[in-house]
Coordinates of C-alpha atoms in Angstrom, one line a residue:
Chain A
X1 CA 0.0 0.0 0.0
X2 CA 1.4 3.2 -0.9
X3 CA 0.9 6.5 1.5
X4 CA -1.9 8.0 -0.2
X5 CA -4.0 4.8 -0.4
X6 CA -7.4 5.5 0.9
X7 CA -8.5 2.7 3.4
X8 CA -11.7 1.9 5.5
X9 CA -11.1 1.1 9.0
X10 CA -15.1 1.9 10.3
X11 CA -18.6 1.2 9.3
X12 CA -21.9 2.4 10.6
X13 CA -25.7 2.5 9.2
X14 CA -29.5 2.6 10.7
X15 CA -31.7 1.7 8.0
X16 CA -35.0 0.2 6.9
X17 CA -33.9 -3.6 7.4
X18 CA -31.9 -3.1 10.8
X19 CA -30.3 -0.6 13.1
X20 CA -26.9 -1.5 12.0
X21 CA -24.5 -2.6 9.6
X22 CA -24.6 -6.5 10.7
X23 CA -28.4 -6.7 10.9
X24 CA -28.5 -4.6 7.9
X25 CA -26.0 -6.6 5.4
X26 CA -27.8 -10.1 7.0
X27 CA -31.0 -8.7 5.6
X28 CA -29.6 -8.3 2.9
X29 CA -28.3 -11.6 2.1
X30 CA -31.6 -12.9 3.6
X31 CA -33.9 -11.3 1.3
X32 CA -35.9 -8.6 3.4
X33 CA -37.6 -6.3 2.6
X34 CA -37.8 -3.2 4.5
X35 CA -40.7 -1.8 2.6
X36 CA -43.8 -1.5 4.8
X37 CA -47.6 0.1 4.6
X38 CA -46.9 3.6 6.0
X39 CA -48.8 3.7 9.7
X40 CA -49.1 7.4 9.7
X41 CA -52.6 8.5 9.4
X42 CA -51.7 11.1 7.1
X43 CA -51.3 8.5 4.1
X44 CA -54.7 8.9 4.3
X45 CA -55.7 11.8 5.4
X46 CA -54.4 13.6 2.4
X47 CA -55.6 11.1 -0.1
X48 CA -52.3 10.5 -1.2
X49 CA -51.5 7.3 -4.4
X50 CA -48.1 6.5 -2.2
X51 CA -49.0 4.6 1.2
X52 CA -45.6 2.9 1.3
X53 CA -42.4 3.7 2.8
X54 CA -39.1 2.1 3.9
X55 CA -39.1 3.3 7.3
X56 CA -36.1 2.8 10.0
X57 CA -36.2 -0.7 11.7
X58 CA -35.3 0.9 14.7
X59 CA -36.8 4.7 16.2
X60 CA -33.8 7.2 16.7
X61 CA -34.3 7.8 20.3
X62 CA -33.9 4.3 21.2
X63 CA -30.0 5.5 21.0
X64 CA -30.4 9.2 21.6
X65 CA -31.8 10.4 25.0
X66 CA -35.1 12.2 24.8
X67 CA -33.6 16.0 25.7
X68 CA -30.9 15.6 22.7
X69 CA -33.5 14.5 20.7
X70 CA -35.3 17.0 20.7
X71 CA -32.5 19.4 19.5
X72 CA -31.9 17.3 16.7
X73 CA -34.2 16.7 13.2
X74 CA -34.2 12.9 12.6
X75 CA -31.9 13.1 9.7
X76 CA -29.3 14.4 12.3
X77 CA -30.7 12.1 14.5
X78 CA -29.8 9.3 11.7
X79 CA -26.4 10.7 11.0
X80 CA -25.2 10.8 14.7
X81 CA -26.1 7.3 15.4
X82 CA -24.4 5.6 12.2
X83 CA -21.0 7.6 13.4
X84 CA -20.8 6.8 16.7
X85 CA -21.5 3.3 15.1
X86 CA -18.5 3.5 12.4
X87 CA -16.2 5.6 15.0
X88 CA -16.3 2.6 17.7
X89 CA -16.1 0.0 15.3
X90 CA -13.0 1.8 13.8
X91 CA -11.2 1.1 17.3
X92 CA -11.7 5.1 18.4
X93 CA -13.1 6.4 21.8
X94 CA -15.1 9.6 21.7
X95 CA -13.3 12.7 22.9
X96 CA -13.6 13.5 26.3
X97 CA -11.5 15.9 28.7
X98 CA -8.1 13.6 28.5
X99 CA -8.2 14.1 24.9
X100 CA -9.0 12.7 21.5
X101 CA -8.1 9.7 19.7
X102 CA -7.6 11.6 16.3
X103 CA -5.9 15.2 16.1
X104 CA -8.8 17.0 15.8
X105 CA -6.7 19.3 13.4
X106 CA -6.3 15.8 11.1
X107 CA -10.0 14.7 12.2
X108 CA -12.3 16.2 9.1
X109 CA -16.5 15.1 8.4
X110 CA -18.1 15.1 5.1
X111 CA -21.6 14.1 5.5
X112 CA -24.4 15.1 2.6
X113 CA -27.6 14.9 2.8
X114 CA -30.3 15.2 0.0
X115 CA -32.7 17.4 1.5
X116 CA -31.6 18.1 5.1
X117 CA -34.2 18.9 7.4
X118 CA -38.0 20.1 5.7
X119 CA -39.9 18.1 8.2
X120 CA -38.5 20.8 10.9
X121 CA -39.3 23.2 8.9
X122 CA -42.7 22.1 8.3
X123 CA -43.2 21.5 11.9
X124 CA -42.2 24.9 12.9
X125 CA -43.8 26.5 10.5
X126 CA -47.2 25.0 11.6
X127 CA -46.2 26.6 14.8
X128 CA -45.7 29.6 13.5
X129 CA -49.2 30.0 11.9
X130 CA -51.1 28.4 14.8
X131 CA -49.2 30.0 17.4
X132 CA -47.2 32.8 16.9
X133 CA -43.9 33.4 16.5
X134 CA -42.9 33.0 20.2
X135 CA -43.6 29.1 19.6
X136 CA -40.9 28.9 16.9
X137 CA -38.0 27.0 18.0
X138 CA -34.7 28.5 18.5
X139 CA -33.4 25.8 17.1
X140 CA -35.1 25.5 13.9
X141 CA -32.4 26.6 11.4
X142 CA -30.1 24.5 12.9
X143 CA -32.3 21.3 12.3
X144 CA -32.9 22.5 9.2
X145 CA -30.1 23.2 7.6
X146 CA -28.6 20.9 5.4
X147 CA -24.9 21.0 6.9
X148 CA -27.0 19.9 10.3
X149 CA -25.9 16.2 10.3
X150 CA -22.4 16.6 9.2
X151 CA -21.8 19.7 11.8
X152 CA -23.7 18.0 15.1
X153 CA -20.9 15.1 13.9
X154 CA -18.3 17.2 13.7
X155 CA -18.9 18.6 17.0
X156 CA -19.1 15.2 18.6
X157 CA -16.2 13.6 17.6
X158 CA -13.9 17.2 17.6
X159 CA -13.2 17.2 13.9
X160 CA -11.0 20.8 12.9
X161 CA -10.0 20.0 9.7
X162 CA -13.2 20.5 7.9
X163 CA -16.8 20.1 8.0
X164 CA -18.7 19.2 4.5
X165 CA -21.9 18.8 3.2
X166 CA -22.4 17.5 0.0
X167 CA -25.6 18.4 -1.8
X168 CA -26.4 16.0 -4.6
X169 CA -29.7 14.6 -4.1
X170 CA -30.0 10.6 -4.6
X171 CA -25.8 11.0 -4.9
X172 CA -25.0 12.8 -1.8
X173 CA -23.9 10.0 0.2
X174 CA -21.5 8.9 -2.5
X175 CA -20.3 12.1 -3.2
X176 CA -20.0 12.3 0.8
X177 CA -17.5 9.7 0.5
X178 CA -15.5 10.7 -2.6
X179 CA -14.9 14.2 -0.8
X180 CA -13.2 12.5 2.1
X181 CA -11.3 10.8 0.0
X182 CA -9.6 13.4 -1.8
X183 CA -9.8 15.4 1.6
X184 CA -7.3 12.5 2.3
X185 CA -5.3 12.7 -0.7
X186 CA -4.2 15.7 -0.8
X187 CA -3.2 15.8 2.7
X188 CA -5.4 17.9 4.3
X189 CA -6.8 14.6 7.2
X190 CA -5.6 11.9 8.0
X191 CA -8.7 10.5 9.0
X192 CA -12.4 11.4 7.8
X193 CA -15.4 10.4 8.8
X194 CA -17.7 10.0 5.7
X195 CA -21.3 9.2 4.1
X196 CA -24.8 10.3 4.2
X197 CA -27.9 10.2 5.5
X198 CA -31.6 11.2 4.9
X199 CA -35.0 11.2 7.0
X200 CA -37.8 13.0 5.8
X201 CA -40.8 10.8 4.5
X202 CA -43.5 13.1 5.2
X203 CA -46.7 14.2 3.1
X204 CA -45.2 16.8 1.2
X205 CA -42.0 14.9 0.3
X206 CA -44.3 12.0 -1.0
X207 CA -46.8 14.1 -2.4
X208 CA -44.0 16.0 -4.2
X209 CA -41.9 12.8 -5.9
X210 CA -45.7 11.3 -6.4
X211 CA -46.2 14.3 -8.5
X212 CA -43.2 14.0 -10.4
X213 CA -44.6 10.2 -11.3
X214 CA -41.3 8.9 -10.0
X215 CA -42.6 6.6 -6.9
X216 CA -44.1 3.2 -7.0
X217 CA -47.7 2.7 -6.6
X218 CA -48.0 -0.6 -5.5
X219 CA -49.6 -0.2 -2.2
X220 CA -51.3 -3.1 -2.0
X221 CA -47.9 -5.5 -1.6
X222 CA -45.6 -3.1 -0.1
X223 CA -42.4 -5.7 0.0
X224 CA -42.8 -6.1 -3.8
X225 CA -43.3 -2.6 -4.5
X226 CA -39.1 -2.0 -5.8
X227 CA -38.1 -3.8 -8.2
X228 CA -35.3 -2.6 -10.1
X229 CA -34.8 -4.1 -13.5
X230 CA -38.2 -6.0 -13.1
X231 CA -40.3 -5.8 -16.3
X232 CA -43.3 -4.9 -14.0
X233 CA -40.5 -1.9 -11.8
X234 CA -42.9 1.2 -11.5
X235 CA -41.0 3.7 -9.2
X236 CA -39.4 3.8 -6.3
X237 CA -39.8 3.3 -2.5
X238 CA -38.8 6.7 -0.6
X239 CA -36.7 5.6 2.7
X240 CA -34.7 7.0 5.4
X241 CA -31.6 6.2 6.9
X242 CA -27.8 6.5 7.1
X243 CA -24.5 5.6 6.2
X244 CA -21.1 6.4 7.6
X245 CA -17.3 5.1 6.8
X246 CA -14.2 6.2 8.9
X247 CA -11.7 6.5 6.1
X248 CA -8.1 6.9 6.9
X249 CA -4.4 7.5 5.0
X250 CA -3.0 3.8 4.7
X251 CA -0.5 5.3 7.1
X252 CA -2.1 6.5 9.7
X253 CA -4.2 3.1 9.9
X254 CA -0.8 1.2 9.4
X255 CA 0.7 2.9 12.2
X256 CA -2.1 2.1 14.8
X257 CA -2.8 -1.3 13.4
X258 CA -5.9 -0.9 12.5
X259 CA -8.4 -3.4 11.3
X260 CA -8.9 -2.5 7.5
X261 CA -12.2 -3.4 5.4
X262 CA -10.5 -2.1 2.2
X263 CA -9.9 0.7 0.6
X264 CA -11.1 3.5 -1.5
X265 CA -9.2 3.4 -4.8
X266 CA -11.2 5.6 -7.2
X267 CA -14.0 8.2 -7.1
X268 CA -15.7 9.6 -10.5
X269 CA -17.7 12.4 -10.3
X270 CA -19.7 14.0 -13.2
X271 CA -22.8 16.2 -14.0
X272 CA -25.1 15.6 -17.3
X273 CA -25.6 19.4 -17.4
X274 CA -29.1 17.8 -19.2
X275 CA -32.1 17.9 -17.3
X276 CA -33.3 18.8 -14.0
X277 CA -34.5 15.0 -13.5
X278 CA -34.2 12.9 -16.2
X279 CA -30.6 11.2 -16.9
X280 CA -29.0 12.1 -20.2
X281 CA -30.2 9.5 -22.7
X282 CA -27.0 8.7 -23.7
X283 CA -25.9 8.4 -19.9
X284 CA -22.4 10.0 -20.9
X285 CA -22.0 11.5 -17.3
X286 CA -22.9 7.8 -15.8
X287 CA -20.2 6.1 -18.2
X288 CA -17.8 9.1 -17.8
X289 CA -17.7 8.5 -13.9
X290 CA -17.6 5.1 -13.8
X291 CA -14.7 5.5 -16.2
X292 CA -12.9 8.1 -14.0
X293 CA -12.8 5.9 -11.2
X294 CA -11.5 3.1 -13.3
X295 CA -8.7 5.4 -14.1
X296 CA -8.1 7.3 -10.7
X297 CA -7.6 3.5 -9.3
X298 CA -5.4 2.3 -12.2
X299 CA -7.3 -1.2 -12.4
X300 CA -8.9 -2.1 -15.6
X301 CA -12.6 -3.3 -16.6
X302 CA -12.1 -6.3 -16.4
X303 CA -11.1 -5.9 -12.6
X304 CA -14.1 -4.8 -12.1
X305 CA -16.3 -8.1 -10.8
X306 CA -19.2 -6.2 -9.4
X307 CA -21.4 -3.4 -9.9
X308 CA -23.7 -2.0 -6.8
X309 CA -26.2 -0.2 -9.1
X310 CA -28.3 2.9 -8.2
X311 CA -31.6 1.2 -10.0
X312 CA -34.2 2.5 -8.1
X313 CA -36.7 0.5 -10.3
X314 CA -37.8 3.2 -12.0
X315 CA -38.8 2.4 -15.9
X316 CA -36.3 4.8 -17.6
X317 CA -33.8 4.9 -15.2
X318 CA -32.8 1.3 -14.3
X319 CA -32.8 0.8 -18.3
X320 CA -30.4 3.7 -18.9
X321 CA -28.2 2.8 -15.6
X322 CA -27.9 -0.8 -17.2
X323 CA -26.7 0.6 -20.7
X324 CA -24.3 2.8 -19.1
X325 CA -22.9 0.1 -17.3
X326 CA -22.4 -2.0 -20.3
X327 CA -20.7 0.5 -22.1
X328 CA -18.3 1.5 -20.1
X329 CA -17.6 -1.5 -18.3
X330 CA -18.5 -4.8 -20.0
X331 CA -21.4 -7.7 -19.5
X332 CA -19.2 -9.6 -17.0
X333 CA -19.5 -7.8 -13.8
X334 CA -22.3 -9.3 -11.7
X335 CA -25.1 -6.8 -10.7
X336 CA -27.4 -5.8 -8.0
X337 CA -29.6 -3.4 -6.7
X338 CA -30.0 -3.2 -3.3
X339 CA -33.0 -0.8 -3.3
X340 CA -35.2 -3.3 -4.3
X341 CA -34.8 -4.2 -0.3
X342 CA -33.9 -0.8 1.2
X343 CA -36.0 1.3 -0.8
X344 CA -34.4 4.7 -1.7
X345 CA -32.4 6.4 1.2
X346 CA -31.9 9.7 -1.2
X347 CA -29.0 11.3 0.6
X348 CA -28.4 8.1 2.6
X349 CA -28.4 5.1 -0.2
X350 CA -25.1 6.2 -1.7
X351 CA -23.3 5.8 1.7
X352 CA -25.0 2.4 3.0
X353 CA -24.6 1.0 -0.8
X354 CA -21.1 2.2 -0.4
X355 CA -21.1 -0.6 2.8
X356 CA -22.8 -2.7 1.3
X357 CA -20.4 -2.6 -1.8
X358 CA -17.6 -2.9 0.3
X359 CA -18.6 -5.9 2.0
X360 CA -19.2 -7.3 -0.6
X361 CA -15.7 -7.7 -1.9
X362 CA -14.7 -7.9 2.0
X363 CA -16.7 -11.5 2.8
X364 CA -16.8 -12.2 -0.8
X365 CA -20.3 -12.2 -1.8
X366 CA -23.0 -10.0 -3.6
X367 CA -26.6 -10.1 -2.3
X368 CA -29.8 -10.3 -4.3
X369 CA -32.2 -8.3 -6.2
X370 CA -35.2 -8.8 -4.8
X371 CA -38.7 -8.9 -6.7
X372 CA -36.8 -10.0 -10.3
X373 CA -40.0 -11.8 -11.4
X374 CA -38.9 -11.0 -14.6
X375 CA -35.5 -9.1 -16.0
X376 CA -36.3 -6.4 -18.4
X377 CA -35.3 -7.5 -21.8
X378 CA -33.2 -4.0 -22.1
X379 CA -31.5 -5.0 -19.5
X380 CA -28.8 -6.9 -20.8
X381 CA -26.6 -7.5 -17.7
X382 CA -26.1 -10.1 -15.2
X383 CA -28.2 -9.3 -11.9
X384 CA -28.4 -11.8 -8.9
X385 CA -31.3 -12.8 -7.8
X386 CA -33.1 -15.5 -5.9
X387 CA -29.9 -16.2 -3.7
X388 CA -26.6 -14.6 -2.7
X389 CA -23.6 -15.0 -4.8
X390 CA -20.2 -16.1 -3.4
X391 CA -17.3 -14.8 -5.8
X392 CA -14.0 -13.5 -4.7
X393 CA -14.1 -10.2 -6.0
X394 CA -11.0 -7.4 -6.2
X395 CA -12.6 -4.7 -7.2
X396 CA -16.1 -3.1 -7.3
X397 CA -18.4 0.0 -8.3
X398 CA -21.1 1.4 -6.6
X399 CA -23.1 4.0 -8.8
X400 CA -25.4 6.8 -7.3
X401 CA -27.2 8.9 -9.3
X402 CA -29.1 12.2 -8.6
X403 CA -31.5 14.7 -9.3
X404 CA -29.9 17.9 -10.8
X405 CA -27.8 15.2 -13.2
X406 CA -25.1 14.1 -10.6
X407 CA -23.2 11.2 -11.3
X408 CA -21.0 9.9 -8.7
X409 CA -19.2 6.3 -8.7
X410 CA -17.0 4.9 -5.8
X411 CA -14.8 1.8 -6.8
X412 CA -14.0 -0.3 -3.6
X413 CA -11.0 -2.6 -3.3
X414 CA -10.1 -5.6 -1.3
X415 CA -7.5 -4.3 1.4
Chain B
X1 CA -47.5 37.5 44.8
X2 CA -46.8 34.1 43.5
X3 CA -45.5 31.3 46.4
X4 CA -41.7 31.2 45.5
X5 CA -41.3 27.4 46.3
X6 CA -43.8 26.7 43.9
X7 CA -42.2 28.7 41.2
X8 CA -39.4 27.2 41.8
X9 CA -41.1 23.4 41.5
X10 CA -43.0 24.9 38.4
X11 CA -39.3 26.2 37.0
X12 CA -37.5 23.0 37.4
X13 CA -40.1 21.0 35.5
X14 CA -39.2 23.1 33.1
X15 CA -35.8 23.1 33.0
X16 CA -36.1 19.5 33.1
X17 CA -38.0 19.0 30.0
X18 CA -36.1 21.3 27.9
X19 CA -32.9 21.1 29.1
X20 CA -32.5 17.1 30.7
X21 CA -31.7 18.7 34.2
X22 CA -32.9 16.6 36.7
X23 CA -35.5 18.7 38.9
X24 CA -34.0 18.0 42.4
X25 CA -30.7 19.8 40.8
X26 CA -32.4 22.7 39.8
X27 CA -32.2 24.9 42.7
X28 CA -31.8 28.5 43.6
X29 CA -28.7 29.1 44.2
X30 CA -27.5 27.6 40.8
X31 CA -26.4 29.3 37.3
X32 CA -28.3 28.1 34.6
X33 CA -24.9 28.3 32.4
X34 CA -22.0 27.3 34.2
X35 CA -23.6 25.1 36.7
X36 CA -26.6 23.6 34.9
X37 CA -25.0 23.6 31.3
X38 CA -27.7 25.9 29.4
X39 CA -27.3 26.6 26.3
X40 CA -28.8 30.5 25.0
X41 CA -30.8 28.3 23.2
X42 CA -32.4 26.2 25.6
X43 CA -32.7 29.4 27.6
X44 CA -34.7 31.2 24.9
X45 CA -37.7 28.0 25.2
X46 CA -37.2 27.9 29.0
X47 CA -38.3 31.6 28.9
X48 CA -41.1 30.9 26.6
X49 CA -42.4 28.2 28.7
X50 CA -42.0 30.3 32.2
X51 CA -43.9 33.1 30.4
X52 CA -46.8 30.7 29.7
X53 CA -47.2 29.0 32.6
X54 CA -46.9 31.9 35.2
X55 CA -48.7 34.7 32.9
X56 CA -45.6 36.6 33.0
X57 CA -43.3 38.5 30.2
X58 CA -39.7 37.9 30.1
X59 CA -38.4 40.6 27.8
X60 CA -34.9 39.7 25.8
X61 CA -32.9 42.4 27.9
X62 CA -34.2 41.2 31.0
X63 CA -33.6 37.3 30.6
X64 CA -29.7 38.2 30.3
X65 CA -29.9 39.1 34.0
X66 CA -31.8 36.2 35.4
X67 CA -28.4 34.3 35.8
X68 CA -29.4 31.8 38.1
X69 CA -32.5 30.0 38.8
X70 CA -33.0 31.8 42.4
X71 CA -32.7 35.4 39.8
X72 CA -35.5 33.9 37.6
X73 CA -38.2 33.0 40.4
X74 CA -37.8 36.5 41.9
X75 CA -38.0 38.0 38.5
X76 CA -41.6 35.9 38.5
X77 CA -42.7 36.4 41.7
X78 CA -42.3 40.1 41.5
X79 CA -43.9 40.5 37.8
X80 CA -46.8 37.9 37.8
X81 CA -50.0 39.0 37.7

């Protein structure tokens, strides 16, 4: 390993199939689904087409006490409890009065989040026409704001050598990542914690994306409802959740022995400068990032066993993601979407498919696709479905993909 | 003139549910900032809350001078209706 290697020494997530990374990659590999009928009353209330959401498996404040709660919006919430989950299992205590693990001057967070925090702001702007301005919360802009999750870690683990939030929708988390990695690279950290997270299913959000005719319908069997690739895919789930890696210089791991996953060896990151939603048809920003990583990691195609696609089982989407992939890859690496059992995290999916990516080359095999009744015919790519699939695999891609036209790819390798 | 011990019960409730203080350690004699930890956040919605419960306004210039919680329950006592 060379000094500016990239590696992974921590890993933390809360999602829809468990409140960590363990329960989270066994669901995986066992085929949940964490797609349920939304409880709220709400769904109903407001007549709305979407009663389905992948919802946490676990409630935030069964980790944070009730008065820190309360000062935090859930996607902060979210964000604090999969870094105190990475940071411990990267072998670090939390700072305290003797002193930090990390330099805080090397310590830097980069944390994005699609929206940030519109269900405080929703909240407090109820109170505001109800009850007057006296019953807005101090605290309101700092919930809301999108830096929120990355800053409240930040604070908590003492990191001075940077806070950031990337802002790239359904590619924030990834994006998340690849920031810390050239944060890394050129020298400014030695250690970052990294990812993203996302918590705001709410009426308007669903209302909104059911508007835009981009979320599946298919209320009536919620744990079929994503389907990416599936001939029968009609949108996808809206979820919550988060992500977060410790990523460290190979030195700075090497010199405290820590326990490495793998390692970061390429990031792409592209815009289709297209459309405000819709992917360029060509996907040249999707095959230009997955070709920049290729490059920035000096491995070839053909290293690349695996692909962790963004297919959120919407109809163009998956088909265009799948082309992409061909084009500037190959048809050997093997496929899957993991949405089809998280549903869509937004700003959190490209962080906890970044883990699940990872782990995949780590223990050496990829997990399903669930729901692939049927592969779209122009889909012309190997997905795994029905079962896991054991391979030793080298090197892998995950893709995320956003609204605005972001492209960002992160290509894992085996330590 | 309100009874100052049950101010002082009514303010520590408070204190409690915004800020996590216990009640018991909520008494007069301590500062809400360096001995309770109080945040000019958390001080803002304690204020709010005090002035709804005991009918009372707490004008911005004012709470800056209510540094401890004995300072706040003569600042109610004396202005509640």
């Amino acid at each position: 390993m060379s000094n500016t290697d990239v590696v992974i020494t921590g890993i933390g997530a809360t999602t829809p199939l468990g409140p960590d990374v363990t329960s989270t990659w066994d669901g995986l590999l066992a085929g949940r689904s964490g797609v349920r009928a939304l409880e709220a009353d709400w769904a109903e209330a407001y007549d709305l087409p979407v009663r389905i959401g992948a919802t946490l498996a676990e409630e935030p404040t069964e980790k944070i006490p009730r008065v820190r709660a309360r000062r935090l919006d859930r996607c902060e919430q979210v964000a604090l409890i999969a870094a105190w989950q990475a940071w411990e299992d990267a072998g670090y205590s939390l700072p305290s009065d003797d002193g930090e693990d990390v330099e805080p001057e090397r310590l830097g967070v980069s944390i994005g989040t699609g929206i940030g925090g519109p269900v405080t702001l929703l909240e407090q702007d109820d109170n505001l026409e109800q009850h007057g301005m006296r019953k807005v919360s101090p605290l309101t802009v700092p919930m809301l704001m999108p830096n929120g999750p990355a800053a409240h870690v930040g604070i908590e683990l003492r990191a001075r050598a940077g806070v950031h939030s990337p802002a790239s929708a359904c590619a924030s988390g990834a994006e998340g990542i690849a920031k810390a990695y050239d944060m890394i690279r050129s020298g400014r950290a030695d250690v970052v914690v990294a990812g993203g997270a996302e918590a705001c299913i709410h009426p308007i959000t669903i209302a909104g994306f059911a508007q835009a005719r981009t979320v599946s319908t298919r209320n009536d069997d919620p744990e079929r409802a994503s389907r990416p690739f599936d001939v029968d895919r009609d949108g996808f789930v809206l979820g919550e959740g988060a992500g977060v890696m410790v990523l460290e210089s190979a030195a700075h791991a090497e010199a405290r022995g820590a326990r490495v996953y793998g390692k970061v060896a390429g990031t792409g990151i592209t815009s289709d400068a297209y459309h405000i939603t819709g992917n360029h048809p060509d996907g040249i920003g999707q095959i230009a990032a997955m070709r920049q990583a290729i490059e920035q990691a000096g491995v070839t195609t053909r290293d690349v066993g695996h692909v962790n696609a963004h297919a959120t089982s919407t109809v163009v989407g998956d088909v265009g993601e799948a082309a992409a992939i061909q084009k500037a890859l190959g048809d050997h690496p093997v496929v899957t979407a993991p949405k089809s059992a998280l549903g869509h995290l937004v700003g959190g999916a490209g962080a906890v498919e970044g883990i699940a990516t990872l782990l995949a080359i780590y223990h050496g095999v990829v997990p399903m696709t669930l729901n692939l009744g049927e592969l779209d015919p122009k889909v012309e790519l190997d997905v795994v479905a029905g079962e896991p699939r054991k391979m030793e695999l080298s090197a892998a891609i995950s893709n995320s993909f956003g609204f605005g036209g972001h492209n960002t790819a992160l290509l894992f390798t085996s330590a | 003139m309100a009874d100052k011990t049950e101010l002082l019960t009514g303010l520590a409730e408070i204190v409690e549910e915004v800020a996590g203080v216990a009640k018991d350690d909520v008494t007069a004699e301590k500062s809400f900032v360096d001995d309770l930890d109080i945040d000019s956040l958390s001080m803002v919605e304690i204020a709010v809350q005090a002035e709804d419960r005991f009918g009372v306004k707490i004008p911005d210039d004012e709470l800056a001078n209510l540094k401890t919680v004995g300072d706040a329950v003569d600042y109610v006592a004396a202005n509640s209706k």
